[in-house]
Amino acid sequence: MVGVNRQPLIAGNWKMNLDHLQAVAFVQKLDWSLKDAKHDAGTVEVAVFPPFTDLRTVQILLDQDKIEFALGAQDLSTHDSGAYTGEISGAFLKKLNASYVIIGHSERRDYHAETDEVVAAKVQAALKHGLVPVICVGETLEQREQSGPTAVSVGQLEVALEGVAAGAEIVVAYEPVWAIGTGQVASPEQAQEVCAALRAVVADKLGQDAADRTRILYGGSVKSGNIASFMREPDVDGALVGGASLLVDEFAAIIRYQKHVGV
Ligand code: PGA
């Protein structure tokens, strides 16, 4: 059960999948599938996070076909502009009507050596350009065994929120590294435990209002068959979905979880 004032958010992280032509076909099919099922777009916010090269195309499609999905990017630069070959400015993302940007995904932390400090700088860059950072945190199995379920995520979020204003809009995503792309999903109780601890960090750093308002997502092997069990937890306000966000029927079923909460 999502907190009364928090609109559930189902976010599809495409990672490095779907070129801009495939993106058009995918977004159209997803839209048709939801409209076919008479899905009420107001009940759940849907966001898609395509690769950079797709953003402009998807933006135009959403606009032209009046599709109510929010658009997000998968990363951004800490810098505004300048001699940073290969980097993408938050200002450019904002110009494309992107609302969100994923920051600190474990794949960025692992493969691109992004430290907590880099993540914090990216959070600042996102907020500066009017983007909502989707701040990803999560522990490896080894870290869970060594320091328990919450310590790593709590520590990562504390650093990411350094210097963030109390009124800032942020989204937090708890993604245990051992559950990402592995099919080894966390239990709803495990997700709830960490999401509650993360909400306490938001309360501590940004105040109780921010904690009540901030959406905290679970991510890691989310599917249509398990989404409802996560959404029943009081501190889980949505999901960051990887693999299953690339399958039209599966992602549509995840978005429509309210229809199968009892399943
Ligand atoms: P997954 O990925 O759903 O494929 O496990 C989640 C993510 O990395 O955001």
PDB file of N, CA and C and ligand atoms in Angstrom, residues 13 15 102 105-107 136 175 179-183 219-222 240-245, ligand 1:
ATOM      1  N   ASN A  13      13.806   1.040 -16.920  1.00  0.00           N
ATOM      2  CA  ASN A  13      15.205   1.341 -17.245  1.00  0.00           C
ATOM      3  C   ASN A  13      15.629   0.419 -18.386  1.00  0.00           C
ATOM      4  N   LYS A  15      18.292   0.407 -20.059  1.00  0.00           N
ATOM      5  CA  LYS A  15      19.742   0.175 -20.145  1.00  0.00           C
ATOM      6  C   LYS A  15      20.184   0.342 -21.609  1.00  0.00           C
ATOM      7  N   ILE A 102      18.311   8.816 -13.917  1.00  0.00           N
ATOM      8  CA  ILE A 102      18.814   7.782 -13.004  1.00  0.00           C
ATOM      9  C   ILE A 102      20.250   8.143 -12.616  1.00  0.00           C
ATOM     10  N   HIS A 105      23.229   4.134 -10.573  1.00  0.00           N
ATOM     11  CA  HIS A 105      22.858   2.734 -10.789  1.00  0.00           C
ATOM     12  C   HIS A 105      24.080   1.861 -10.516  1.00  0.00           C
ATOM     13  N   SER A 106      23.859   0.665 -10.016  1.00  0.00           N
ATOM     14  CA  SER A 106      25.005  -0.175  -9.628  1.00  0.00           C
ATOM     15  C   SER A 106      25.903  -0.478 -10.827  1.00  0.00           C
ATOM     16  N   GLU A 107      25.306  -0.493 -12.032  1.00  0.00           N
ATOM     17  CA  GLU A 107      26.152  -0.736 -13.219  1.00  0.00           C
ATOM     18  C   GLU A 107      27.079   0.448 -13.477  1.00  0.00           C
ATOM     19  N   CYS A 136      19.926   5.693  -7.031  1.00  0.00           N
ATOM     20  CA  CYS A 136      19.952   4.240  -6.816  1.00  0.00           C
ATOM     21  C   CYS A 136      20.982   3.873  -5.746  1.00  0.00           C
ATOM     22  N   GLU A 175      17.953  -0.951  -4.928  1.00  0.00           N
ATOM     23  CA  GLU A 175      18.203  -2.052  -5.858  1.00  0.00           C
ATOM     24  C   GLU A 175      19.341  -2.914  -5.322  1.00  0.00           C
ATOM     25  N   ALA A 179      20.110  -8.776  -6.754  1.00  0.00           N
ATOM     26  CA  ALA A 179      18.792  -9.044  -7.351  1.00  0.00           C
ATOM     27  C   ALA A 179      18.661  -8.468  -8.757  1.00  0.00           C
ATOM     28  N   ILE A 180      19.663  -7.706  -9.209  1.00  0.00           N
ATOM     29  CA  ILE A 180      19.547  -7.035 -10.508  1.00  0.00           C
ATOM     30  C   ILE A 180      19.903  -8.001 -11.634  1.00  0.00           C
ATOM     31  N   GLY A 181      18.907  -8.265 -12.472  1.00  0.00           N
ATOM     32  CA  GLY A 181      19.132  -9.096 -13.656  1.00  0.00           C
ATOM     33  C   GLY A 181      19.452 -10.544 -13.347  1.00  0.00           C
ATOM     34  N   THR A 182      19.225 -10.951 -12.116  1.00  0.00           N
ATOM     35  CA  THR A 182      19.602 -12.305 -11.718  1.00  0.00           C
ATOM     36  C   THR A 182      18.403 -13.237 -11.588  1.00  0.00           C
ATOM     37  N   GLY A 183      17.214 -12.660 -11.515  1.00  0.00           N
ATOM     38  CA  GLY A 183      16.028 -13.478 -11.256  1.00  0.00           C
ATOM     39  C   GLY A 183      15.898 -13.802  -9.775  1.00  0.00           C
ATOM     40  N   GLY A 219      13.881  -2.147  -6.904  1.00  0.00           N
ATOM     41  CA  GLY A 219      14.294  -2.632  -8.214  1.00  0.00           C
ATOM     42  C   GLY A 219      15.154  -3.871  -8.074  1.00  0.00           C
ATOM     43  N   GLY A 220      15.029  -4.764  -9.031  1.00  0.00           N
ATOM     44  CA  GLY A 220      15.801  -6.012  -9.024  1.00  0.00           C
ATOM     45  C   GLY A 220      14.888  -7.173  -9.314  1.00  0.00           C
ATOM     46  N   SER A 221      14.878  -7.628 -10.597  1.00  0.00           N
ATOM     47  CA  SER A 221      14.072  -8.779 -11.015  1.00  0.00           C
ATOM     48  C   SER A 221      12.576  -8.608 -10.748  1.00  0.00           C
ATOM     49  N   VAL A 222      12.094  -7.357 -10.894  1.00  0.00           N
ATOM     50  CA  VAL A 222      10.649  -7.132 -10.780  1.00  0.00           C
ATOM     51  C   VAL A 222       9.967  -7.676 -12.032  1.00  0.00           C
ATOM     52  N   LEU A 240      11.651   0.157 -10.095  1.00  0.00           N
ATOM     53  CA  LEU A 240      12.564   0.438 -11.203  1.00  0.00           C
ATOM     54  C   LEU A 240      12.805  -0.914 -11.871  1.00  0.00           C
ATOM     55  N   VAL A 241      12.338  -1.019 -13.108  1.00  0.00           N
ATOM     56  CA  VAL A 241      12.276  -2.313 -13.785  1.00  0.00           C
ATOM     57  C   VAL A 241      13.273  -2.326 -14.933  1.00  0.00           C
ATOM     58  N   GLY A 242      14.127  -3.341 -14.984  1.00  0.00           N
ATOM     59  CA  GLY A 242      15.089  -3.459 -16.076  1.00  0.00           C
ATOM     60  C   GLY A 242      14.563  -4.385 -17.154  1.00  0.00           C
ATOM     61  N   GLY A 243      14.975  -5.645 -17.094  1.00  0.00           N
ATOM     62  CA  GLY A 243      14.655  -6.623 -18.137  1.00  0.00           C
ATOM     63  C   GLY A 243      13.177  -6.666 -18.515  1.00  0.00           C
ATOM     64  N   ALA A 244      12.306  -6.676 -17.518  1.00  0.00           N
ATOM     65  CA  ALA A 244      10.875  -6.813 -17.795  1.00  0.00           C
ATOM     66  C   ALA A 244      10.280  -5.533 -18.400  1.00  0.00           C
ATOM     67  N   SER A 245      11.027  -4.435 -18.384  1.00  0.00           N
ATOM     68  CA  SER A 245      10.503  -3.191 -18.979  1.00  0.00           C
ATOM     69  C   SER A 245      10.679  -3.196 -20.491  1.00  0.00           C
TER      70      SER A 245
HETATM   71  P1  PGA B   1      16.241  -5.976 -13.582  1.00  0.00           P
HETATM   72  O1  PGA B   1      17.066  -4.598 -13.482  1.00  0.00           O
HETATM   73  O2  PGA B   1      14.777  -5.619 -13.451  1.00  0.00           O
HETATM   74  O3  PGA B   1      16.593  -6.525 -14.935  1.00  0.00           O
HETATM   75  O4  PGA B   1      16.698  -6.844 -12.463  1.00  0.00           O
HETATM   76  C1  PGA B   1      16.680  -3.586 -12.601  1.00  0.00           C
HETATM   77  C2  PGA B   1      17.610  -2.409 -12.751  1.00  0.00           C
HETATM   78  O5  PGA B   1      18.815  -2.612 -12.921  1.00  0.00           O
HETATM   79  O6  PGA B   1      17.171  -1.232 -12.695  1.00  0.00           O
END
